[in-house]
Short mmCIF file of N, CA, C and O in Angstrom, two decimals:
data_model
loop_
_atom_site.label_atom_id
_atom_site.label_comp_id
_atom_site.label_asym_id
_atom_site.label_seq_id
_atom_site.Cartn_x
_atom_site.Cartn_y
_atom_site.Cartn_z
N MET A 1 -24.82 -1.37 2.18
CA MET A 1 -24.68 -2.26 1.04
C MET A 1 -23.81 -3.45 1.43
O MET A 1 -22.71 -3.30 1.93
N GLU A 2 -24.32 -4.65 1.20
CA GLU A 2 -23.58 -5.87 1.48
C GLU A 2 -22.66 -6.18 0.31
O GLU A 2 -23.07 -6.15 -0.83
N TYR A 3 -21.41 -6.46 0.59
CA TYR A 3 -20.43 -6.73 -0.46
C TYR A 3 -20.07 -8.21 -0.43
O TYR A 3 -19.80 -8.77 0.63
N ASN A 4 -20.09 -8.87 -1.56
CA ASN A 4 -19.75 -10.28 -1.64
C ASN A 4 -18.25 -10.44 -1.86
O ASN A 4 -17.74 -10.17 -2.94
N TYR A 5 -17.53 -10.87 -0.82
CA TYR A 5 -16.08 -11.00 -0.90
C TYR A 5 -15.66 -12.32 -1.55
O TYR A 5 -14.53 -12.47 -1.97
N HIS A 6 -16.56 -13.28 -1.58
CA HIS A 6 -16.22 -14.60 -2.10
C HIS A 6 -16.58 -14.67 -3.58
O HIS A 6 -17.72 -14.45 -3.96
N LYS A 7 -15.62 -14.96 -4.39
CA LYS A 7 -15.81 -15.01 -5.84
C LYS A 7 -16.32 -16.39 -6.25
O LYS A 7 -16.06 -17.38 -5.59
N ASN A 8 -17.03 -16.44 -7.39
CA ASN A 8 -17.50 -17.73 -7.88
C ASN A 8 -16.36 -18.45 -8.61
O ASN A 8 -15.29 -17.90 -8.82
N ALA A 9 -16.62 -19.69 -9.01
CA ALA A 9 -15.59 -20.52 -9.63
C ALA A 9 -15.03 -19.90 -10.91
O ALA A 9 -13.81 -19.97 -11.16
N GLY A 10 -15.88 -19.27 -11.72
CA GLY A 10 -15.41 -18.65 -12.95
C GLY A 10 -14.47 -17.48 -12.68
O GLY A 10 -13.44 -17.32 -13.35
N GLN A 11 -14.81 -16.67 -11.69
CA GLN A 11 -13.96 -15.53 -11.34
C GLN A 11 -12.62 -16.02 -10.79
O GLN A 11 -11.56 -15.48 -11.12
N LEU A 12 -12.66 -17.03 -9.93
CA LEU A 12 -11.42 -17.58 -9.38
C LEU A 12 -10.56 -18.19 -10.47
O LEU A 12 -9.33 -18.04 -10.46
N ALA A 13 -11.17 -18.85 -11.44
CA ALA A 13 -10.42 -19.42 -12.57
C ALA A 13 -9.76 -18.32 -13.38
O ALA A 13 -8.60 -18.45 -13.79
N PHE A 14 -10.47 -17.20 -13.59
CA PHE A 14 -9.91 -16.08 -14.33
C PHE A 14 -8.72 -15.48 -13.57
O PHE A 14 -7.68 -15.19 -14.17
N ILE A 15 -8.86 -15.32 -12.26
CA ILE A 15 -7.76 -14.77 -11.44
C ILE A 15 -6.54 -15.68 -11.53
O ILE A 15 -5.42 -15.21 -11.70
N LYS A 16 -6.75 -17.00 -11.46
CA LYS A 16 -5.62 -17.94 -11.57
C LYS A 16 -4.99 -17.90 -12.96
O LYS A 16 -3.77 -17.99 -13.11
N PHE A 17 -5.82 -17.75 -14.00
CA PHE A 17 -5.32 -17.63 -15.36
C PHE A 17 -4.42 -16.39 -15.49
O PHE A 17 -3.32 -16.46 -16.05
N VAL A 18 -4.89 -15.25 -14.98
CA VAL A 18 -4.11 -14.01 -15.05
C VAL A 18 -2.82 -14.16 -14.27
O VAL A 18 -1.75 -13.76 -14.73
N LYS A 19 -2.89 -14.77 -13.09
CA LYS A 19 -1.68 -14.99 -12.29
C LYS A 19 -0.67 -15.83 -13.07
O LYS A 19 0.51 -15.51 -13.13
N GLY A 20 -1.14 -16.92 -13.69
CA GLY A 20 -0.25 -17.77 -14.48
C GLY A 20 0.36 -17.02 -15.65
O GLY A 20 1.55 -17.17 -15.94
N LEU A 21 -0.44 -16.20 -16.32
CA LEU A 21 0.04 -15.41 -17.45
C LEU A 21 1.12 -14.42 -17.00
O LEU A 21 2.16 -14.29 -17.66
N VAL A 22 0.88 -13.74 -15.87
CA VAL A 22 1.87 -12.79 -15.34
C VAL A 22 3.17 -13.51 -15.02
O VAL A 22 4.26 -13.06 -15.38
N HIS A 23 3.08 -14.65 -14.36
CA HIS A 23 4.30 -15.38 -13.98
C HIS A 23 5.02 -15.96 -15.20
O HIS A 23 6.24 -16.04 -15.21
N LEU A 24 4.27 -16.33 -16.23
CA LEU A 24 4.87 -16.85 -17.45
C LEU A 24 5.57 -15.75 -18.25
O LEU A 24 6.70 -15.92 -18.71
N LEU A 25 4.90 -14.60 -18.42
CA LEU A 25 5.44 -13.54 -19.26
C LEU A 25 6.45 -12.63 -18.56
O LEU A 25 7.43 -12.20 -19.16
N ILE A 26 6.20 -12.32 -17.30
CA ILE A 26 7.05 -11.34 -16.60
C ILE A 26 8.06 -12.00 -15.68
O ILE A 26 9.14 -11.48 -15.47
N ARG A 27 7.70 -13.14 -15.14
CA ARG A 27 8.54 -13.87 -14.20
C ARG A 27 8.99 -12.98 -13.02
O ARG A 27 10.19 -12.80 -12.78
N PRO A 28 8.02 -12.44 -12.29
CA PRO A 28 8.39 -11.57 -11.16
C PRO A 28 9.03 -12.37 -10.04
O PRO A 28 8.77 -13.57 -9.88
N LYS A 29 9.86 -11.70 -9.27
CA LYS A 29 10.54 -12.34 -8.16
C LYS A 29 10.36 -11.48 -6.92
O LYS A 29 10.55 -10.25 -6.97
N VAL A 30 9.98 -12.09 -5.82
CA VAL A 30 9.82 -11.38 -4.56
C VAL A 30 11.08 -11.59 -3.75
O VAL A 30 11.53 -12.71 -3.54
N GLU A 31 11.66 -10.49 -3.29
CA GLU A 31 12.84 -10.55 -2.43
C GLU A 31 12.46 -9.96 -1.08
O GLU A 31 12.08 -8.79 -1.00
N TRP A 32 12.56 -10.76 -0.03
CA TRP A 32 12.23 -10.30 1.32
C TRP A 32 13.51 -9.79 1.98
O TRP A 32 14.48 -10.53 2.09
N LYS A 33 13.50 -8.56 2.41
CA LYS A 33 14.65 -8.02 3.13
C LYS A 33 14.67 -8.55 4.56
O LYS A 33 15.71 -8.70 5.16
N ASP A 34 13.48 -8.84 5.09
CA ASP A 34 13.35 -9.40 6.43
C ASP A 34 12.52 -10.68 6.31
O ASP A 34 11.30 -10.64 6.23
N LYS A 35 13.18 -11.82 6.29
CA LYS A 35 12.50 -13.10 6.08
C LYS A 35 11.53 -13.43 7.22
O LYS A 35 10.55 -14.13 7.01
N SER A 36 11.78 -12.90 8.42
CA SER A 36 10.88 -13.17 9.54
C SER A 36 9.52 -12.51 9.30
O SER A 36 8.49 -12.99 9.77
N LEU A 37 9.50 -11.42 8.54
CA LEU A 37 8.24 -10.74 8.21
C LEU A 37 7.37 -11.65 7.35
O LEU A 37 6.17 -11.75 7.58
N LYS A 38 7.98 -12.34 6.41
CA LYS A 38 7.24 -13.25 5.54
C LYS A 38 6.54 -14.33 6.37
O LYS A 38 5.37 -14.64 6.16
N LYS A 39 7.25 -14.87 7.33
CA LYS A 39 6.70 -15.94 8.17
C LYS A 39 5.60 -15.41 9.09
O LYS A 39 4.56 -16.04 9.25
N SER A 40 5.79 -14.23 9.67
CA SER A 40 4.80 -13.70 10.61
C SER A 40 3.53 -13.23 9.92
O SER A 40 2.47 -13.17 10.54
N LEU A 41 3.61 -12.89 8.63
CA LEU A 41 2.43 -12.43 7.91
C LEU A 41 1.61 -13.57 7.32
O LEU A 41 0.47 -13.36 6.89
N LYS A 42 2.16 -14.77 7.31
CA LYS A 42 1.49 -15.91 6.68
C LYS A 42 0.11 -16.15 7.32
O LYS A 42 -0.02 -16.29 8.52
N GLY A 43 -0.91 -16.15 6.46
CA GLY A 43 -2.27 -16.41 6.91
C GLY A 43 -2.98 -15.22 7.53
O GLY A 43 -4.11 -15.35 7.97
N ASN A 44 -2.32 -14.07 7.59
CA ASN A 44 -2.93 -12.87 8.18
C ASN A 44 -3.23 -11.84 7.09
O ASN A 44 -2.47 -11.72 6.13
N PRO A 45 -4.32 -11.07 7.27
CA PRO A 45 -4.58 -9.99 6.32
C PRO A 45 -3.50 -8.91 6.45
O PRO A 45 -3.02 -8.64 7.54
N VAL A 46 -3.12 -8.34 5.31
CA VAL A 46 -2.06 -7.33 5.28
C VAL A 46 -2.53 -6.17 4.42
O VAL A 46 -3.28 -6.36 3.47
N VAL A 47 -2.09 -4.95 4.76
CA VAL A 47 -2.34 -3.79 3.91
C VAL A 47 -1.03 -3.47 3.21
O VAL A 47 -0.04 -3.12 3.86
N PHE A 48 -1.01 -3.61 1.89
CA PHE A 48 0.17 -3.29 1.09
C PHE A 48 -0.03 -1.92 0.47
O PHE A 48 -1.03 -1.67 -0.20
N VAL A 49 0.94 -1.02 0.69
CA VAL A 49 0.89 0.32 0.11
C VAL A 49 2.00 0.37 -0.92
O VAL A 49 3.18 0.20 -0.59
N CYS A 50 1.62 0.58 -2.20
CA CYS A 50 2.57 0.41 -3.31
C CYS A 50 2.70 1.66 -4.16
O CYS A 50 1.78 2.47 -4.24
N ASN A 51 3.84 1.77 -4.82
CA ASN A 51 4.03 2.80 -5.84
C ASN A 51 3.23 2.40 -7.07
O ASN A 51 3.04 1.21 -7.33
N HIS A 52 2.79 3.38 -7.83
CA HIS A 52 1.98 3.10 -9.02
C HIS A 52 2.65 3.77 -10.21
O HIS A 52 2.56 4.96 -10.38
N THR A 53 3.36 2.96 -11.02
CA THR A 53 4.13 3.52 -12.13
C THR A 53 3.61 3.10 -13.50
O THR A 53 4.05 3.62 -14.51
N HIS A 54 2.69 2.13 -13.53
CA HIS A 54 2.20 1.61 -14.81
C HIS A 54 0.80 1.06 -14.64
O HIS A 54 0.42 0.66 -13.54
N HIS A 55 0.03 1.01 -15.71
CA HIS A 55 -1.34 0.48 -15.64
C HIS A 55 -1.37 -0.99 -15.25
O HIS A 55 -2.38 -1.47 -14.74
N PHE A 56 -0.31 -1.72 -15.46
CA PHE A 56 -0.27 -3.14 -15.12
C PHE A 56 0.13 -3.41 -13.68
O PHE A 56 0.17 -4.56 -13.25
N ASP A 57 0.46 -2.37 -12.91
CA ASP A 57 0.90 -2.57 -11.53
C ASP A 57 -0.08 -3.39 -10.71
O ASP A 57 0.31 -4.31 -10.00
N GLY A 58 -1.35 -3.05 -10.79
CA GLY A 58 -2.36 -3.76 -10.01
C GLY A 58 -2.40 -5.24 -10.33
O GLY A 58 -2.44 -6.09 -9.44
N VAL A 59 -2.36 -5.56 -11.62
CA VAL A 59 -2.41 -6.96 -12.05
C VAL A 59 -1.16 -7.71 -11.61
O VAL A 59 -1.24 -8.80 -11.05
N VAL A 60 0.01 -7.11 -11.85
CA VAL A 60 1.27 -7.78 -11.52
C VAL A 60 1.41 -7.95 -10.01
O VAL A 60 1.70 -9.05 -9.52
N ILE A 61 1.19 -6.88 -9.26
CA ILE A 61 1.37 -6.96 -7.81
C ILE A 61 0.34 -7.89 -7.18
O ILE A 61 0.65 -8.67 -6.28
N SER A 62 -0.91 -7.85 -7.66
CA SER A 62 -1.92 -8.78 -7.15
C SER A 62 -1.53 -10.22 -7.42
O SER A 62 -1.76 -11.11 -6.59
N SER A 63 -0.94 -10.48 -8.58
CA SER A 63 -0.51 -11.84 -8.92
C SER A 63 0.64 -12.30 -8.05
O SER A 63 0.66 -13.43 -7.57
N VAL A 64 1.61 -11.41 -7.84
CA VAL A 64 2.77 -11.76 -7.03
C VAL A 64 2.36 -11.99 -5.57
O VAL A 64 2.87 -12.88 -4.91
N LEU A 65 1.42 -11.19 -5.09
CA LEU A 65 0.99 -11.29 -3.69
C LEU A 65 -0.26 -12.14 -3.52
O LEU A 65 -0.97 -12.01 -2.52
N SER A 66 -0.54 -13.01 -4.47
CA SER A 66 -1.80 -13.76 -4.46
C SER A 66 -2.00 -14.61 -3.20
O SER A 66 -3.13 -14.85 -2.80
N ARG A 67 -0.93 -15.06 -2.56
CA ARG A 67 -1.09 -15.86 -1.34
C ARG A 67 -1.78 -15.07 -0.23
O ARG A 67 -2.34 -15.64 0.69
N TYR A 68 -1.76 -13.73 -0.33
CA TYR A 68 -2.41 -12.88 0.67
C TYR A 68 -3.83 -12.49 0.26
O TYR A 68 -4.48 -11.73 0.97
N LYS A 69 -4.30 -12.99 -0.89
CA LYS A 69 -5.64 -12.71 -1.41
C LYS A 69 -5.97 -11.22 -1.36
O LYS A 69 -6.90 -10.79 -0.71
N PRO A 70 -5.19 -10.39 -2.07
CA PRO A 70 -5.39 -8.94 -1.96
C PRO A 70 -6.60 -8.43 -2.74
O PRO A 70 -6.89 -8.88 -3.85
N TYR A 71 -7.31 -7.51 -2.13
CA TYR A 71 -8.31 -6.69 -2.80
C TYR A 71 -7.63 -5.38 -3.13
O TYR A 71 -6.87 -4.85 -2.32
N MET A 72 -7.88 -4.86 -4.31
CA MET A 72 -7.22 -3.64 -4.77
C MET A 72 -8.23 -2.49 -4.77
O MET A 72 -9.35 -2.65 -5.23
N LEU A 73 -7.83 -1.35 -4.23
CA LEU A 73 -8.66 -0.16 -4.34
C LEU A 73 -8.45 0.43 -5.72
O LEU A 73 -7.32 0.63 -6.15
N VAL A 74 -9.57 0.66 -6.44
CA VAL A 74 -9.51 1.12 -7.84
C VAL A 74 -10.34 2.38 -7.99
O VAL A 74 -11.44 2.48 -7.45
N LYS A 75 -9.80 3.34 -8.73
CA LYS A 75 -10.55 4.56 -9.02
C LYS A 75 -11.86 4.19 -9.72
O LYS A 75 -11.87 3.39 -10.65
N LYS A 76 -12.97 4.75 -9.24
CA LYS A 76 -14.30 4.40 -9.75
C LYS A 76 -14.42 4.58 -11.26
O LYS A 76 -15.08 3.79 -11.94
N SER A 77 -13.76 5.59 -11.79
CA SER A 77 -13.85 5.82 -13.24
C SER A 77 -13.28 4.63 -14.02
O SER A 77 -13.77 4.29 -15.10
N TRP A 78 -12.26 3.96 -13.50
CA TRP A 78 -11.72 2.76 -14.15
C TRP A 78 -12.62 1.56 -13.89
O TRP A 78 -12.82 0.72 -14.77
N TYR A 79 -13.16 1.47 -12.69
CA TYR A 79 -14.04 0.37 -12.31
C TYR A 79 -15.29 0.34 -13.19
O TYR A 79 -15.80 -0.72 -13.53
N ASP A 80 -15.79 1.52 -13.57
CA ASP A 80 -17.03 1.64 -14.35
C ASP A 80 -16.83 1.60 -15.86
O ASP A 80 -17.81 1.61 -16.60
N LYS A 81 -15.59 1.55 -16.35
CA LYS A 81 -15.35 1.51 -17.80
C LYS A 81 -15.94 0.24 -18.39
O LYS A 81 -15.94 -0.81 -17.76
N SER A 82 -16.42 0.34 -19.62
CA SER A 82 -17.08 -0.82 -20.23
C SER A 82 -16.09 -1.93 -20.60
O SER A 82 -16.38 -3.10 -20.45
N GLY A 83 -14.92 -1.62 -21.09
CA GLY A 83 -13.96 -2.65 -21.51
C GLY A 83 -13.11 -3.16 -20.36
O GLY A 83 -13.31 -4.27 -19.86
N THR A 84 -12.16 -2.35 -19.93
CA THR A 84 -11.24 -2.77 -18.88
C THR A 84 -11.94 -2.92 -17.54
O THR A 84 -11.52 -3.73 -16.71
N GLY A 85 -13.01 -2.17 -17.33
CA GLY A 85 -13.74 -2.25 -16.07
C GLY A 85 -14.30 -3.62 -15.80
O GLY A 85 -14.36 -4.07 -14.64
N SER A 86 -14.71 -4.32 -16.84
CA SER A 86 -15.26 -5.66 -16.63
C SER A 86 -14.19 -6.61 -16.10
O SER A 86 -14.46 -7.45 -15.24
N PHE A 87 -12.96 -6.48 -16.56
CA PHE A 87 -11.87 -7.30 -16.02
C PHE A 87 -11.54 -6.89 -14.60
O PHE A 87 -11.26 -7.73 -13.75
N ILE A 88 -11.57 -5.59 -14.33
CA ILE A 88 -11.29 -5.09 -12.98
C ILE A 88 -12.35 -5.61 -12.00
O ILE A 88 -12.03 -6.01 -10.89
N ARG A 89 -13.60 -5.62 -12.42
CA ARG A 89 -14.68 -6.08 -11.55
C ARG A 89 -14.59 -7.58 -11.28
O ARG A 89 -14.94 -8.04 -10.20
N ILE A 90 -14.11 -8.36 -12.26
CA ILE A 90 -13.96 -9.81 -12.06
C ILE A 90 -12.91 -10.10 -11.00
O ILE A 90 -13.09 -10.99 -10.18
N CYS A 91 -11.82 -9.36 -11.04
CA CYS A 91 -10.76 -9.56 -10.06
C CYS A 91 -11.17 -8.92 -8.73
O CYS A 91 -12.16 -8.21 -8.66
N ARG A 92 -10.41 -9.16 -7.71
CA ARG A 92 -10.73 -8.59 -6.40
C ARG A 92 -10.43 -7.09 -6.42
O ARG A 92 -9.27 -6.70 -6.41
N SER A 93 -11.47 -6.30 -6.43
CA SER A 93 -11.28 -4.85 -6.43
C SER A 93 -12.45 -4.15 -5.75
O SER A 93 -13.57 -4.68 -5.73
N ILE A 94 -12.18 -2.99 -5.21
CA ILE A 94 -13.18 -2.17 -4.54
C ILE A 94 -13.07 -0.77 -5.13
O ILE A 94 -11.99 -0.17 -5.13
N PRO A 95 -14.18 -0.24 -5.67
CA PRO A 95 -14.13 1.09 -6.29
C PRO A 95 -14.08 2.22 -5.26
O PRO A 95 -14.72 2.15 -4.21
N VAL A 96 -13.29 3.24 -5.58
CA VAL A 96 -13.19 4.45 -4.75
C VAL A 96 -13.59 5.63 -5.62
O VAL A 96 -13.03 5.84 -6.69
N ASP A 97 -14.57 6.41 -5.15
CA ASP A 97 -15.04 7.58 -5.88
C ASP A 97 -14.37 8.82 -5.30
O ASP A 97 -14.69 9.24 -4.19
N PHE A 98 -13.44 9.41 -6.06
CA PHE A 98 -12.71 10.59 -5.59
C PHE A 98 -13.54 11.87 -5.71
O PHE A 98 -13.19 12.89 -5.14
N ASP A 99 -14.64 11.82 -6.46
CA ASP A 99 -15.43 13.01 -6.73
C ASP A 99 -16.52 13.27 -5.70
O ASP A 99 -17.11 14.35 -5.70
N THR A 100 -16.83 12.31 -4.87
CA THR A 100 -17.88 12.50 -3.86
C THR A 100 -17.33 12.15 -2.49
O THR A 100 -16.20 11.68 -2.35
N MET A 101 -18.15 12.34 -1.50
CA MET A 101 -17.75 12.02 -0.13
C MET A 101 -18.17 10.59 0.26
O MET A 101 -18.28 10.27 1.42
N ASP A 102 -18.41 9.75 -0.72
CA ASP A 102 -18.83 8.38 -0.49
C ASP A 102 -17.73 7.61 0.23
O ASP A 102 -16.57 7.62 -0.20
N THR A 103 -18.08 6.96 1.32
CA THR A 103 -17.10 6.20 2.10
C THR A 103 -17.38 4.70 2.06
O THR A 103 -16.90 3.95 2.90
N ASN A 104 -18.17 4.25 1.09
CA ASN A 104 -18.45 2.82 0.95
C ASN A 104 -17.17 2.00 0.82
O ASN A 104 -17.08 0.89 1.32
N TRP A 105 -16.20 2.55 0.11
CA TRP A 105 -14.95 1.83 -0.10
C TRP A 105 -14.27 1.49 1.23
O TRP A 105 -13.66 0.43 1.37
N TYR A 106 -14.40 2.39 2.21
CA TYR A 106 -13.77 2.15 3.51
C TYR A 106 -14.44 0.98 4.23
O TYR A 106 -13.76 0.09 4.75
N ALA A 107 -15.77 0.98 4.23
CA ALA A 107 -16.50 -0.12 4.87
C ALA A 107 -16.22 -1.44 4.15
O ALA A 107 -16.05 -2.48 4.80
N GLN A 108 -16.16 -1.41 2.82
CA GLN A 108 -15.86 -2.63 2.06
C GLN A 108 -14.45 -3.12 2.35
O GLN A 108 -14.20 -4.32 2.45
N SER A 109 -13.50 -2.19 2.49
CA SER A 109 -12.12 -2.56 2.80
C SER A 109 -12.02 -3.19 4.19
O SER A 109 -11.34 -4.20 4.37
N GLU A 110 -12.71 -2.60 5.15
CA GLU A 110 -12.72 -3.18 6.50
C GLU A 110 -13.31 -4.58 6.47
O GLU A 110 -12.80 -5.50 7.11
N GLY A 111 -14.41 -4.74 5.72
CA GLY A 111 -15.04 -6.05 5.59
C GLY A 111 -14.12 -7.07 4.96
O GLY A 111 -14.09 -8.23 5.38
N ALA A 112 -13.36 -6.64 3.95
CA ALA A 112 -12.42 -7.55 3.30
C ALA A 112 -11.37 -8.04 4.30
O ALA A 112 -11.07 -9.23 4.38
N VAL A 113 -10.82 -7.12 5.07
CA VAL A 113 -9.79 -7.48 6.06
C VAL A 113 -10.40 -8.39 7.14
O VAL A 113 -9.78 -9.38 7.54
N GLU A 114 -11.60 -8.07 7.59
CA GLU A 114 -12.27 -8.91 8.60
C GLU A 114 -12.55 -10.31 8.07
O GLU A 114 -12.62 -11.26 8.85
N ASN A 115 -12.73 -10.45 6.75
CA ASN A 115 -12.96 -11.75 6.12
C ASN A 115 -11.67 -12.46 5.73
O ASN A 115 -11.70 -13.45 5.00
N GLY A 116 -10.52 -11.92 6.16
CA GLY A 116 -9.24 -12.58 5.92
C GLY A 116 -8.53 -12.18 4.65
O GLY A 116 -7.51 -12.77 4.29
N TYR A 117 -9.04 -11.18 3.93
CA TYR A 117 -8.40 -10.73 2.70
C TYR A 117 -7.46 -9.57 3.01
O TYR A 117 -7.62 -8.86 4.00
N SER A 118 -6.47 -9.37 2.16
CA SER A 118 -5.54 -8.25 2.31
C SER A 118 -5.98 -7.10 1.41
O SER A 118 -6.87 -7.26 0.58
N MET A 119 -5.34 -5.95 1.57
CA MET A 119 -5.65 -4.77 0.76
C MET A 119 -4.40 -4.31 0.03
O MET A 119 -3.30 -4.36 0.57
N LEU A 120 -4.59 -3.87 -1.19
CA LEU A 120 -3.53 -3.34 -2.04
C LEU A 120 -3.91 -1.91 -2.37
O LEU A 120 -4.93 -1.66 -3.00
N ILE A 121 -3.11 -0.97 -1.90
CA ILE A 121 -3.44 0.45 -2.04
C ILE A 121 -2.34 1.17 -2.82
O ILE A 121 -1.16 1.01 -2.53
N PHE A 122 -2.76 1.97 -3.79
CA PHE A 122 -1.85 2.85 -4.52
C PHE A 122 -2.21 4.27 -4.09
O PHE A 122 -3.15 4.86 -4.63
N PRO A 123 -1.51 4.86 -3.12
CA PRO A 123 -1.95 6.13 -2.54
C PRO A 123 -1.94 7.32 -3.49
O PRO A 123 -2.62 8.31 -3.23
N GLU A 124 -1.22 7.23 -4.60
CA GLU A 124 -1.22 8.35 -5.54
C GLU A 124 -2.59 8.54 -6.17
O GLU A 124 -2.91 9.62 -6.63
N GLY A 125 -3.39 7.49 -6.25
CA GLY A 125 -4.68 7.56 -6.90
C GLY A 125 -4.56 7.59 -8.41
O GLY A 125 -5.52 7.78 -9.12
N GLY A 126 -3.38 7.42 -8.91
CA GLY A 126 -3.10 7.42 -10.34
C GLY A 126 -1.65 7.05 -10.55
O GLY A 126 -0.91 6.78 -9.61
N ILE A 127 -1.23 7.08 -11.77
CA ILE A 127 0.15 6.70 -12.10
C ILE A 127 1.09 7.86 -11.79
O ILE A 127 0.84 8.99 -12.19
N ALA A 128 2.16 7.56 -11.03
CA ALA A 128 3.16 8.57 -10.70
C ALA A 128 4.11 8.72 -11.88
O ALA A 128 4.70 7.76 -12.33
N ARG A 129 4.21 9.93 -12.39
CA ARG A 129 5.08 10.18 -13.54
C ARG A 129 6.04 11.32 -13.20
O ARG A 129 5.87 12.02 -12.24
N GLY A 130 7.00 11.48 -14.04
CA GLY A 130 7.90 12.62 -13.90
C GLY A 130 9.17 12.28 -13.16
O GLY A 130 9.50 11.13 -12.92
N GLN A 131 9.85 13.33 -12.75
CA GLN A 131 11.17 13.22 -12.16
C GLN A 131 11.15 12.45 -10.83
O GLN A 131 12.08 11.74 -10.51
N ASN A 132 10.09 12.61 -10.04
CA ASN A 132 10.04 11.97 -8.73
C ASN A 132 9.43 10.58 -8.74
O ASN A 132 9.29 9.96 -7.71
N ALA A 133 9.04 10.09 -9.91
CA ALA A 133 8.43 8.76 -10.00
C ALA A 133 9.49 7.70 -9.73
O ALA A 133 10.61 7.80 -10.20
N PRO A 134 9.15 6.68 -8.97
CA PRO A 134 10.10 5.61 -8.71
C PRO A 134 10.40 4.83 -10.00
O PRO A 134 9.58 4.79 -10.90
N VAL A 135 11.57 4.24 -10.05
CA VAL A 135 11.99 3.50 -11.24
C VAL A 135 11.21 2.20 -11.40
O VAL A 135 10.86 1.81 -12.48
N GLN A 136 10.92 1.52 -10.30
CA GLN A 136 10.18 0.27 -10.37
C GLN A 136 9.13 0.24 -9.26
O GLN A 136 9.27 0.90 -8.26
N ALA A 137 8.09 -0.56 -9.47
CA ALA A 137 7.04 -0.69 -8.47
C ALA A 137 7.56 -1.56 -7.33
O ALA A 137 8.07 -2.63 -7.55
N ARG A 138 7.48 -1.04 -6.12
CA ARG A 138 7.92 -1.78 -4.95
C ARG A 138 6.88 -1.61 -3.85
O ARG A 138 6.34 -0.53 -3.67
N CYS A 139 6.63 -2.66 -3.11
CA CYS A 139 5.73 -2.51 -1.97
C CYS A 139 6.45 -1.66 -0.94
O CYS A 139 7.59 -1.94 -0.57
N GLY A 140 5.80 -0.61 -0.51
CA GLY A 140 6.42 0.32 0.42
C GLY A 140 6.24 -0.08 1.87
O GLY A 140 7.14 0.03 2.67
N ILE A 141 5.05 -0.54 2.23
CA ILE A 141 4.75 -0.82 3.62
C ILE A 141 3.91 -2.08 3.69
O ILE A 141 3.01 -2.26 2.90
N ALA A 142 4.21 -2.93 4.61
CA ALA A 142 3.33 -4.08 4.87
C ALA A 142 2.99 -4.05 6.35
O ALA A 142 3.87 -4.12 7.19
N CYS A 143 1.73 -3.87 6.67
CA CYS A 143 1.30 -3.80 8.07
C CYS A 143 0.30 -4.91 8.33
O CYS A 143 -0.72 -4.98 7.68
N GLY A 144 0.61 -5.77 9.28
CA GLY A 144 -0.35 -6.81 9.66
C GLY A 144 -1.46 -6.20 10.50
O GLY A 144 -1.22 -5.33 11.31
N LYS A 145 -2.68 -6.65 10.30
CA LYS A 145 -3.81 -6.15 11.08
C LYS A 145 -3.84 -6.90 12.41
O LYS A 145 -3.81 -8.11 12.46
N LYS A 146 -3.90 -6.16 13.50
CA LYS A 146 -3.99 -6.76 14.82
C LYS A 146 -5.43 -7.15 15.09
O LYS A 146 -6.34 -6.40 14.83
N ARG A 147 -5.59 -8.32 15.59
CA ARG A 147 -6.93 -8.78 15.97
C ARG A 147 -7.15 -8.44 17.43
O ARG A 147 -6.29 -8.69 18.27
N SER A 148 -8.34 -7.88 17.73
CA SER A 148 -8.60 -7.54 19.14
C SER A 148 -9.51 -8.55 19.78
O SER A 148 -10.16 -9.34 19.20
#
């Protein structure tokens, strides 16, 4: 299956609108502990592995990291929903089906990185709750993809 990584003008306008809304309402701030990492990652695809504590994490983190053009891995059940799923599909997202052995998401993710896009992964596959849940969403790992 061929995946279209390039969004049309309407989709890009919607992504910019959401980014502006997030920055207006939440005013997120990125703090780099290692400023040299910010410089070395510029213009390169990155895999961001993040904590997932709220349904808005994907929207907020994608907006904050928009310079890296992240694609987000999304649970297929959310991707296929009639209401919220349509917004998820408009934004950069790749569905992952946890119920089958389908590996399309992996090929699509590789394609996204090869096309210069980054990946945003929430390894829990859902919202982390309870005593061990982190207090705030933080990017855990940023790994630049090596080109061979």
